[in-house]
mmCIF file of C-alpha atoms and ligand atoms in Angstrom:
data_model
loop_
_atom_site.group_PDB
_atom_site.id
_atom_site.type_symbol
_atom_site.label_atom_id
_atom_site.label_comp_id
_atom_site.label_asym_id
_atom_site.label_seq_id
_atom_site.Cartn_x
_atom_site.Cartn_y
_atom_site.Cartn_z
ATOM 1 C CA MET A 1 -24.923 -5.625 -44.186
ATOM 2 C CA LYS A 2 -21.856 -4.688 -42.203
ATOM 3 C CA ALA A 3 -21.798 -2.790 -38.912
ATOM 4 C CA VAL A 4 -19.230 -1.670 -36.368
ATOM 5 C CA ARG A 5 -19.968 -2.990 -32.912
ATOM 6 C CA ILE A 6 -18.296 -2.351 -29.583
ATOM 7 C CA ASN A 7 -18.605 -5.741 -27.889
ATOM 8 C CA LYS A 8 -17.139 -4.493 -24.636
ATOM 9 C CA PRO A 9 -14.682 -1.717 -23.742
ATOM 10 C CA PHE A 10 -11.661 -1.693 -26.107
ATOM 11 C CA GLU A 11 -13.141 -4.388 -28.371
ATOM 12 C CA ILE A 12 -14.289 -3.199 -31.798
ATOM 13 C CA GLU A 13 -15.639 -5.719 -34.275
ATOM 14 C CA VAL A 14 -16.930 -5.369 -37.824
ATOM 15 C CA ILE A 15 -19.938 -7.683 -37.837
ATOM 16 C CA ASP A 16 -22.557 -8.879 -40.297
ATOM 17 C CA MET A 17 -26.096 -8.067 -39.287
ATOM 18 C CA ASP A 18 -29.493 -8.206 -40.968
ATOM 19 C CA LYS A 19 -30.315 -5.206 -43.085
ATOM 20 C CA PRO A 20 -33.249 -3.463 -41.351
ATOM 21 C CA GLU A 21 -36.608 -3.290 -43.112
ATOM 22 C CA ILE A 22 -39.411 -0.786 -43.087
ATOM 23 C CA ASP A 23 -41.641 -2.361 -40.456
ATOM 24 C CA GLU A 24 -43.918 0.612 -39.840
ATOM 25 C CA GLN A 25 -45.405 2.786 -42.544
ATOM 26 C CA ASN A 26 -44.034 6.045 -41.088
ATOM 27 C CA ASN A 27 -40.488 4.702 -41.344
ATOM 28 C CA VAL A 28 -37.717 5.491 -43.781
ATOM 29 C CA LEU A 29 -34.776 3.292 -44.770
ATOM 30 C CA ILE A 30 -31.518 5.227 -44.941
ATOM 31 C CA LYS A 31 -28.244 4.195 -46.525
ATOM 32 C CA MET A 32 -25.539 5.644 -44.326
ATOM 33 C CA THR A 33 -22.944 7.811 -46.052
ATOM 34 C CA ALA A 34 -21.076 9.488 -43.165
ATOM 35 C CA ALA A 35 -21.012 9.053 -39.402
ATOM 36 C CA GLY A 36 -18.995 11.173 -37.007
ATOM 37 C CA ILE A 37 -16.942 9.971 -34.082
ATOM 38 C CA CYS A 38 -17.888 11.991 -31.014
ATOM 39 C CA GLY A 39 -16.100 12.214 -27.672
ATOM 40 C CA SER A 40 -18.980 10.210 -26.227
ATOM 41 C CA ASP A 41 -18.336 7.408 -28.760
ATOM 42 C CA VAL A 42 -14.727 7.316 -27.575
ATOM 43 C CA HIS A 43 -16.020 7.092 -23.997
ATOM 44 C CA ILE A 44 -18.158 4.092 -24.948
ATOM 45 C CA TYR A 45 -15.087 2.489 -26.555
ATOM 46 C CA HIS A 46 -13.059 3.188 -23.409
ATOM 47 C CA GLY A 47 -15.820 1.960 -21.088
ATOM 48 C CA THR A 48 -16.211 5.371 -19.434
ATOM 49 C CA ASN A 49 -19.712 6.296 -20.608
ATOM 50 C CA ALA A 50 -22.049 5.467 -17.721
ATOM 51 C CA ALA A 51 -25.118 5.495 -19.988
ATOM 52 C CA ALA A 52 -23.909 2.955 -22.563
ATOM 53 C CA THR A 53 -24.747 -0.733 -22.657
ATOM 54 C CA TYR A 54 -22.821 -3.456 -24.551
ATOM 55 C CA PRO A 55 -22.611 -4.927 -27.083
ATOM 56 C CA ARG A 56 -23.553 -1.834 -29.065
ATOM 57 C CA VAL A 57 -23.427 -0.599 -32.646
ATOM 58 C CA ILE A 58 -22.420 2.950 -31.745
ATOM 59 C CA GLY A 59 -22.584 6.221 -33.679
ATOM 60 C CA HIS A 60 -25.129 9.012 -33.211
ATOM 61 C CA GLU A 61 -23.912 11.527 -35.823
ATOM 62 C CA MET A 62 -25.628 9.953 -38.787
ATOM 63 C CA VAL A 63 -25.867 11.288 -42.338
ATOM 64 C CA GLY A 64 -27.239 9.268 -45.216
ATOM 65 C CA GLN A 65 -29.479 8.979 -48.203
ATOM 66 C CA VAL A 66 -33.106 7.874 -48.110
ATOM 67 C CA VAL A 67 -33.507 4.715 -50.193
ATOM 68 C CA GLU A 68 -37.037 3.591 -49.354
ATOM 69 C CA VAL A 69 -40.029 5.039 -47.502
ATOM 70 C CA GLY A 70 -43.152 3.598 -45.865
ATOM 71 C CA ASP A 71 -46.620 4.287 -47.287
ATOM 72 C CA ASN A 72 -47.438 7.012 -44.752
ATOM 73 C CA VAL A 73 -44.245 9.000 -45.284
ATOM 74 C CA THR A 74 -44.845 12.432 -46.828
ATOM 75 C CA LYS A 75 -41.821 14.592 -45.980
ATOM 76 C CA VAL A 76 -38.960 12.689 -47.624
ATOM 77 C CA LYS A 77 -38.438 10.567 -50.702
ATOM 78 C CA PRO A 78 -35.737 8.230 -51.994
ATOM 79 C CA GLY A 79 -32.612 10.168 -52.916
ATOM 80 C CA ASP A 80 -32.990 12.848 -50.224
ATOM 81 C CA ARG A 81 -29.896 13.536 -48.126
ATOM 82 C CA VAL A 82 -30.762 13.519 -44.453
ATOM 83 C CA ILE A 83 -29.357 13.637 -40.944
ATOM 84 C CA VAL A 84 -30.934 11.545 -38.181
ATOM 85 C CA ASP A 85 -31.964 12.755 -34.710
ATOM 86 C CA GLN A 86 -30.462 10.398 -32.126
ATOM 87 C CA VAL A 87 -33.098 10.908 -29.409
ATOM 88 C CA VAL A 88 -35.838 8.306 -28.992
ATOM 89 C CA ASN A 89 -38.250 9.167 -26.189
ATOM 90 C CA CYS A 90 -41.421 7.643 -24.712
ATOM 91 C CA GLY A 91 -43.717 10.637 -25.177
ATOM 92 C CA THR A 92 -45.679 10.023 -21.992
ATOM 93 C CA CYS A 93 -43.446 10.699 -18.967
ATOM 94 C CA TYR A 94 -43.233 14.080 -17.200
ATOM 95 C CA ALA A 95 -40.190 15.251 -19.191
ATOM 96 C CA CYS A 96 -41.800 14.289 -22.490
ATOM 97 C CA LYS A 97 -45.072 15.992 -21.545
ATOM 98 C CA ILE A 98 -43.256 19.269 -20.917
ATOM 99 C CA ASN A 99 -41.495 18.872 -24.308
ATOM 100 C CA ARG A 100 -38.144 17.805 -22.909
ATOM 101 C CA GLY A 101 -37.919 14.392 -24.509
ATOM 102 C CA ASN A 102 -34.111 14.567 -24.523
ATOM 103 C CA VAL A 103 -34.283 13.720 -20.809
ATOM 104 C CA CYS A 104 -37.148 11.239 -21.130
ATOM 105 C CA ALA A 105 -37.356 8.837 -18.174
ATOM 106 C CA ASP A 106 -37.125 5.991 -20.694
ATOM 107 C CA LEU A 107 -34.618 7.670 -23.000
ATOM 108 C CA LYS A 108 -33.114 5.552 -25.780
ATOM 109 C CA VAL A 109 -30.273 7.253 -27.594
ATOM 110 C CA ARG A 110 -29.293 5.760 -30.934
ATOM 111 C CA GLY A 111 -25.722 4.558 -30.645
ATOM 112 C CA VAL A 112 -25.835 4.474 -26.828
ATOM 113 C CA HIS A 113 -28.862 2.547 -25.513
ATOM 114 C CA ILE A 114 -29.984 1.188 -28.885
ATOM 115 C CA ASP A 115 -28.012 0.536 -32.053
ATOM 116 C CA GLY A 116 -26.791 3.624 -33.849
ATOM 117 C CA GLY A 117 -25.240 4.670 -37.103
ATOM 118 C CA TYR A 118 -22.023 2.760 -37.689
ATOM 119 C CA ARG A 119 -23.779 0.429 -40.134
ATOM 120 C CA GLU A 120 -24.725 0.482 -43.767
ATOM 121 C CA TYR A 121 -28.475 0.946 -43.274
ATOM 122 C CA ILE A 122 -30.772 2.240 -40.554
ATOM 123 C CA VAL A 123 -34.564 2.517 -40.314
ATOM 124 C CA VAL A 124 -36.032 5.438 -38.371
ATOM 125 C CA PRO A 125 -39.385 7.243 -38.226
ATOM 126 C CA GLU A 126 -39.776 10.060 -40.737
ATOM 127 C CA LYS A 127 -40.091 12.606 -37.899
ATOM 128 C CA ASP A 128 -36.468 11.900 -36.907
ATOM 129 C CA VAL A 129 -34.881 12.935 -40.212
ATOM 130 C CA TYR A 130 -33.913 16.419 -41.397
ATOM 131 C CA PHE A 131 -32.749 17.614 -44.809
ATOM 132 C CA VAL A 132 -29.015 18.242 -45.122
ATOM 133 C CA PRO A 133 -28.218 21.707 -46.564
ATOM 134 C CA ASP A 134 -27.109 21.651 -50.214
ATOM 135 C CA SER A 135 -24.033 23.656 -49.249
ATOM 136 C CA LEU A 136 -22.623 20.807 -47.114
ATOM 137 C CA THR A 137 -21.137 17.504 -48.235
ATOM 138 C CA ASP A 138 -22.321 14.446 -46.330
ATOM 139 C CA VAL A 139 -19.033 14.380 -44.407
ATOM 140 C CA GLU A 140 -19.348 18.067 -43.478
ATOM 141 C CA ALA A 141 -23.005 17.580 -42.515
ATOM 142 C CA VAL A 142 -21.921 15.335 -39.647
ATOM 143 C CA MET A 143 -21.071 18.612 -37.838
ATOM 144 C CA ILE A 144 -24.770 19.507 -37.626
ATOM 145 C CA GLU A 145 -25.197 17.200 -34.644
ATOM 146 C CA PRO A 146 -22.415 18.734 -32.504
ATOM 147 C CA ALA A 147 -23.914 22.138 -33.329
ATOM 148 C CA THR A 148 -27.269 20.989 -31.965
ATOM 149 C CA ILE A 149 -25.535 20.072 -28.693
ATOM 150 C CA ALA A 150 -24.124 23.596 -28.580
ATOM 151 C CA VAL A 151 -27.529 25.127 -29.308
ATOM 152 C CA GLN A 152 -28.975 23.076 -26.462
ATOM 153 C CA SER A 153 -26.410 24.383 -23.964
ATOM 154 C CA CYS A 154 -26.959 28.015 -25.012
ATOM 155 C CA SER A 155 -30.697 27.478 -24.823
ATOM 156 C CA ARG A 156 -30.435 25.974 -21.330
ATOM 157 C CA ALA A 157 -28.319 29.012 -20.377
ATOM 158 C CA GLU A 158 -30.938 31.369 -21.866
ATOM 159 C CA LEU A 159 -27.985 33.225 -23.317
ATOM 160 C CA VAL A 160 -28.698 36.826 -24.395
ATOM 161 C CA ALA A 161 -26.642 39.748 -25.714
ATOM 162 C CA GLU A 162 -26.144 41.303 -22.253
ATOM 163 C CA ASP A 163 -24.517 38.162 -20.880
ATOM 164 C CA THR A 164 -20.842 37.652 -20.301
ATOM 165 C CA LEU A 165 -20.051 34.023 -21.049
ATOM 166 C CA LEU A 166 -17.228 31.772 -19.940
ATOM 167 C CA ILE A 167 -16.721 28.653 -22.052
ATOM 168 C CA PHE A 168 -14.506 26.323 -20.044
ATOM 169 C CA GLY A 169 -12.696 24.037 -22.496
ATOM 170 C CA ALA A 170 -11.526 24.776 -26.059
ATOM 171 C CA GLY A 171 -11.875 21.311 -27.559
ATOM 172 C CA ALA A 172 -14.466 20.145 -30.070
ATOM 173 C CA LEU A 173 -17.370 20.811 -27.692
ATOM 174 C CA GLY A 174 -16.082 24.235 -26.665
ATOM 175 C CA SER A 175 -15.568 25.385 -30.231
ATOM 176 C CA SER A 176 -19.052 24.219 -31.268
ATOM 177 C CA ILE A 177 -20.485 26.174 -28.340
ATOM 178 C CA LEU A 178 -18.479 29.267 -29.277
ATOM 179 C CA LYS A 179 -19.816 29.194 -32.853
ATOM 180 C CA ILE A 180 -23.384 29.222 -31.541
ATOM 181 C CA ALA A 181 -22.824 31.494 -28.527
ATOM 182 C CA ARG A 182 -21.383 34.309 -30.649
ATOM 183 C CA LEU A 183 -24.723 34.510 -32.447
ATOM 184 C CA HIS A 184 -26.152 35.608 -29.065
ATOM 185 C CA THR A 185 -23.400 37.643 -27.394
ATOM 186 C CA SER A 186 -19.962 39.012 -28.176
ATOM 187 C CA ASN A 187 -18.782 38.977 -24.547
ATOM 188 C CA ILE A 188 -17.131 35.571 -24.569
ATOM 189 C CA ILE A 189 -14.175 34.314 -22.567
ATOM 190 C CA VAL A 190 -12.683 30.890 -23.270
ATOM 191 C CA ALA A 191 -10.403 29.037 -20.853
ATOM 192 C CA ASP A 192 -8.253 26.005 -21.593
ATOM 193 C CA ILE A 193 -4.750 24.711 -20.937
ATOM 194 C CA VAL A 194 -3.507 24.632 -24.562
ATOM 195 C CA ASP A 195 -2.419 27.912 -26.164
ATOM 196 C CA ASP A 196 -2.970 26.717 -29.752
ATOM 197 C CA LYS A 197 -6.576 25.827 -28.985
ATOM 198 C CA LEU A 198 -7.102 29.181 -27.303
ATOM 199 C CA GLU A 199 -5.660 30.943 -30.335
ATOM 200 C CA ALA A 200 -8.124 29.063 -32.553
ATOM 201 C CA MET A 201 -10.961 30.177 -30.273
ATOM 202 C CA LYS A 202 -9.836 33.800 -30.631
ATOM 203 C CA ASN A 203 -10.087 33.373 -34.396
ATOM 204 C CA LEU A 204 -13.610 32.014 -33.929
ATOM 205 C CA GLY A 205 -14.647 35.136 -32.028
ATOM 206 C CA ALA A 206 -13.663 34.758 -28.380
ATOM 207 C CA LYS A 207 -12.987 38.188 -26.873
ATOM 208 C CA TYR A 208 -10.593 36.954 -24.183
ATOM 209 C CA THR A 209 -8.812 33.698 -23.514
ATOM 210 C CA ILE A 210 -7.324 32.334 -20.315
ATOM 211 C CA ASN A 211 -4.678 29.623 -20.074
ATOM 212 C CA THR A 212 -5.482 28.114 -16.683
ATOM 213 C CA LEU A 213 -2.038 26.530 -16.424
ATOM 214 C CA LYS A 214 -0.486 29.984 -16.403
ATOM 215 C CA GLU A 215 -3.261 32.204 -15.101
ATOM 216 C CA ASP A 216 -5.792 32.037 -12.286
ATOM 217 C CA LEU A 217 -9.229 31.392 -13.770
ATOM 218 C CA THR A 218 -11.352 33.350 -11.290
ATOM 219 C CA GLU A 219 -8.918 36.243 -11.094
ATOM 220 C CA LYS A 220 -8.743 36.685 -14.864
ATOM 221 C CA VAL A 221 -12.512 36.256 -15.287
ATOM 222 C CA ARG A 222 -13.063 39.019 -12.719
ATOM 223 C CA GLU A 223 -10.533 41.210 -14.515
ATOM 224 C CA TYR A 224 -12.365 40.751 -17.823
ATOM 225 C CA THR A 225 -15.823 41.346 -16.311
ATOM 226 C CA GLY A 226 -15.222 44.486 -14.261
ATOM 227 C CA GLY A 227 -14.884 42.434 -11.083
ATOM 228 C CA TYR A 228 -18.323 40.788 -11.284
ATOM 229 C CA GLY A 229 -17.622 37.343 -12.714
ATOM 230 C CA VAL A 230 -19.397 35.992 -15.792
ATOM 231 C CA THR A 231 -23.185 35.839 -15.881
ATOM 232 C CA VAL A 232 -23.106 32.468 -17.655
ATOM 233 C CA SER A 233 -20.541 29.697 -17.610
ATOM 234 C CA ILE A 234 -20.687 26.529 -19.689
ATOM 235 C CA ASP A 235 -18.542 23.543 -18.802
ATOM 236 C CA ALA A 236 -17.099 22.106 -21.988
ATOM 237 C CA ALA A 237 -14.054 20.710 -20.183
ATOM 238 C CA CYS A 238 -16.073 18.305 -18.039
ATOM 239 C CA THR A 239 -13.206 17.453 -15.726
ATOM 240 C CA SER A 240 -13.898 16.334 -12.174
ATOM 241 C CA ASP A 241 -13.062 19.779 -10.743
ATOM 242 C CA SER A 242 -14.644 21.966 -13.417
ATOM 243 C CA LEU A 243 -17.990 22.509 -11.703
ATOM 244 C CA GLY A 244 -16.333 23.799 -8.543
ATOM 245 C CA ARG A 245 -14.217 26.186 -10.580
ATOM 246 C CA LEU A 246 -17.182 27.527 -12.511
ATOM 247 C CA LEU A 247 -19.085 28.187 -9.277
ATOM 248 C CA GLU A 248 -16.149 30.464 -8.378
ATOM 249 C CA ALA A 249 -15.905 32.236 -11.721
ATOM 250 C CA THR A 250 -19.645 32.854 -12.138
ATOM 251 C CA GLY A 251 -21.071 36.058 -10.664
ATOM 252 C CA ASN A 252 -24.183 36.640 -8.582
ATOM 253 C CA ALA A 253 -27.467 35.481 -10.110
ATOM 254 C CA GLY A 254 -25.540 33.698 -12.876
ATOM 255 C CA ARG A 255 -26.194 30.404 -14.604
ATOM 256 C CA VAL A 256 -23.783 27.476 -14.648
ATOM 257 C CA ILE A 257 -24.321 24.844 -17.330
ATOM 258 C CA THR A 258 -22.903 21.348 -16.864
ATOM 259 C CA MET A 259 -22.385 18.930 -19.750
ATOM 260 C CA GLY A 260 -20.085 16.323 -18.227
ATOM 261 C CA PHE A 261 -20.857 12.650 -17.702
ATOM 262 C CA SER A 262 -18.299 11.946 -15.005
ATOM 263 C CA ILE A 263 -19.591 9.856 -12.114
ATOM 264 C CA ASP A 264 -16.719 10.969 -9.887
ATOM 265 C CA ASN A 265 -17.701 12.898 -6.795
ATOM 266 C CA THR A 266 -16.750 16.516 -7.058
ATOM 267 C CA PRO A 267 -16.388 18.939 -4.153
ATOM 268 C CA VAL A 268 -18.983 21.685 -4.381
ATOM 269 C CA THR A 269 -19.512 24.427 -1.824
ATOM 270 C CA GLN A 270 -23.141 25.166 -0.966
ATOM 271 C CA PHE A 271 -22.211 28.656 0.149
ATOM 272 C CA LYS A 272 -21.148 29.646 -3.357
ATOM 273 C CA ILE A 273 -24.425 28.488 -4.839
ATOM 274 C CA THR A 274 -26.684 29.923 -2.168
ATOM 275 C CA SER A 275 -24.916 33.204 -1.532
ATOM 276 C CA LYS A 276 -24.806 34.043 -5.242
ATOM 277 C CA GLU A 277 -28.146 32.368 -5.946
ATOM 278 C CA LEU A 278 -26.646 30.525 -8.888
ATOM 279 C CA ASP A 279 -28.710 28.393 -11.229
ATOM 280 C CA ILE A 280 -26.912 25.140 -12.004
ATOM 281 C CA ARG A 281 -28.442 23.486 -15.039
ATOM 282 C CA GLY A 282 -27.548 20.323 -16.871
ATOM 283 C CA SER A 283 -27.540 20.259 -20.666
ATOM 284 C CA ARG A 284 -27.907 16.839 -22.210
ATOM 285 C CA LEU A 285 -27.972 15.890 -25.887
ATOM 286 C CA GLN A 286 -30.376 18.200 -27.726
ATOM 287 C CA ASN A 287 -34.065 18.801 -27.790
ATOM 288 C CA LYS A 288 -35.354 19.090 -31.382
ATOM 289 C CA LYS A 289 -32.524 21.422 -32.371
ATOM 290 C CA PHE A 290 -31.668 19.998 -35.819
ATOM 291 C CA GLN A 291 -33.928 22.218 -37.914
ATOM 292 C CA GLY A 292 -32.692 25.347 -36.142
ATOM 293 C CA VAL A 293 -29.062 24.475 -36.906
ATOM 294 C CA ILE A 294 -29.889 23.614 -40.523
ATOM 295 C CA ASP A 295 -31.663 26.986 -40.856
ATOM 296 C CA LEU A 296 -28.564 28.775 -39.524
ATOM 297 C CA VAL A 297 -26.420 27.005 -42.131
ATOM 298 C CA ASN A 298 -28.858 27.791 -44.940
ATOM 299 C CA GLU A 299 -28.989 31.449 -43.854
ATOM 300 C CA GLY A 300 -25.179 31.610 -43.962
ATOM 301 C CA ARG A 301 -24.946 32.415 -40.248
ATOM 302 C CA LEU A 302 -23.143 29.221 -39.218
ATOM 303 C CA ASN A 303 -20.093 27.746 -40.952
ATOM 304 C CA LEU A 304 -19.732 24.009 -40.414
ATOM 305 C CA LYS A 305 -17.075 23.509 -43.073
ATOM 306 C CA ASP A 306 -13.364 22.977 -42.302
ATOM 307 C CA SER A 307 -14.043 21.019 -39.104
ATOM 308 C CA VAL A 308 -13.335 17.481 -40.310
ATOM 309 C CA SER A 309 -9.645 16.570 -40.316
ATOM 310 C CA HIS A 310 -9.693 12.852 -41.146
ATOM 311 C CA THR A 311 -12.001 10.280 -42.664
ATOM 312 C CA TYR A 312 -11.819 6.481 -42.459
ATOM 313 C CA HIS A 313 -13.895 3.823 -44.148
ATOM 314 C CA PHE A 314 -16.230 2.451 -41.462
ATOM 315 C CA THR A 315 -14.694 -1.015 -41.695
ATOM 316 C CA ASP A 316 -11.446 0.659 -40.574
ATOM 317 C CA ALA A 317 -13.098 1.952 -37.392
ATOM 318 C CA GLN A 318 -10.368 0.328 -35.298
ATOM 319 C CA LYS A 319 -7.754 2.452 -37.067
ATOM 320 C CA ALA A 320 -9.851 5.555 -36.512
ATOM 321 C CA PHE A 321 -10.190 4.909 -32.767
ATOM 322 C CA ASP A 322 -6.476 4.060 -32.508
ATOM 323 C CA PHE A 323 -5.697 7.366 -34.194
ATOM 324 C CA ILE A 324 -7.934 9.202 -31.720
ATOM 325 C CA ASP A 325 -6.129 7.472 -28.843
ATOM 326 C CA SER A 326 -2.819 8.689 -30.286
ATOM 327 C CA LYS A 327 -3.963 12.253 -29.463
ATOM 328 C CA ASP A 328 -2.343 13.471 -32.661
ATOM 329 C CA PRO A 329 -2.428 17.291 -32.585
ATOM 330 C CA SER A 330 -3.642 17.464 -36.216
ATOM 331 C CA MET A 331 -6.856 15.757 -35.174
ATOM 332 C CA ARG A 332 -10.151 17.568 -35.327
ATOM 333 C CA LYS A 333 -13.404 15.847 -36.285
ATOM 334 C CA ILE A 334 -13.002 12.247 -37.477
ATOM 335 C CA VAL A 335 -15.706 10.877 -39.754
ATOM 336 C CA LEU A 336 -16.410 7.327 -40.902
ATOM 337 C CA THR A 337 -17.458 6.902 -44.532
ATOM 338 C CA PHE A 338 -19.346 4.037 -46.151
HETATM 339 MN MN1 MN B 1 -22.012 13.984 -30.865
#
């Protein structure tokens, strides 16, 4: 079978590899039909993802069709359309024991630490697959995974209706977070540097937007929150200075959620954390959030359609990554097909 491998930064190769087989009886063999390209995949391509190892078959947004199942499989059958959870955890470390396997001490993420979804077939345990809603095409269903990342960040923030939320960054991550956050609270401010993106966020339900090139972030946040600052801020910009800025914009006893993977040092003032008694919490990947997102789609509470702007056949992955590097403004989600 064919697969797309990143041999080293900026080197994409379409390779031949052995088709995987069902080696354990709780496994299912899936024929890939659609795989999304995430910002983190682009970081692996660019060599700026500190977690990734090379060479790697990347891709962690994986939708496909079950073609074969092991003898002990009971949940799925050949023909079922499924999406695959990317998290593989040890089950025995402290994090796993407290049901936080997404930060397992021996974490293996499909498409990052172990081979992922840019290949024609993958074998995974039955527990890692979830049924794709009938209302979504396979290409649209790729958006379930980014939604799980958003659910994770809102869950880490313990977001409730009384909160005022600042989403910093109006890109793909920020808009996924907004779609989930508005199910919890209507008091949402989004900040970015691109007016068009901010306008799109208004249409998705943001109450206020701030263009930080033209307006002072903290000042405007205070204005929109009666002087207090937001009670929750989520960093979906993940720039080297974003944490420091969110410590400013977040009010006393607030929560600040980080999602960035930068290894750059960033200046942070202890006084701001201590004096306001801020909680700073990381949000990584997702912790068993697929079924919850699928339920939201099936209940009609979450619209994942209209997010994919371009598709490429997976053997044209180079073209897809070149297009992403072009920063074409028409670009939204890019999906590889098979
Ligand atoms: Mn992703």
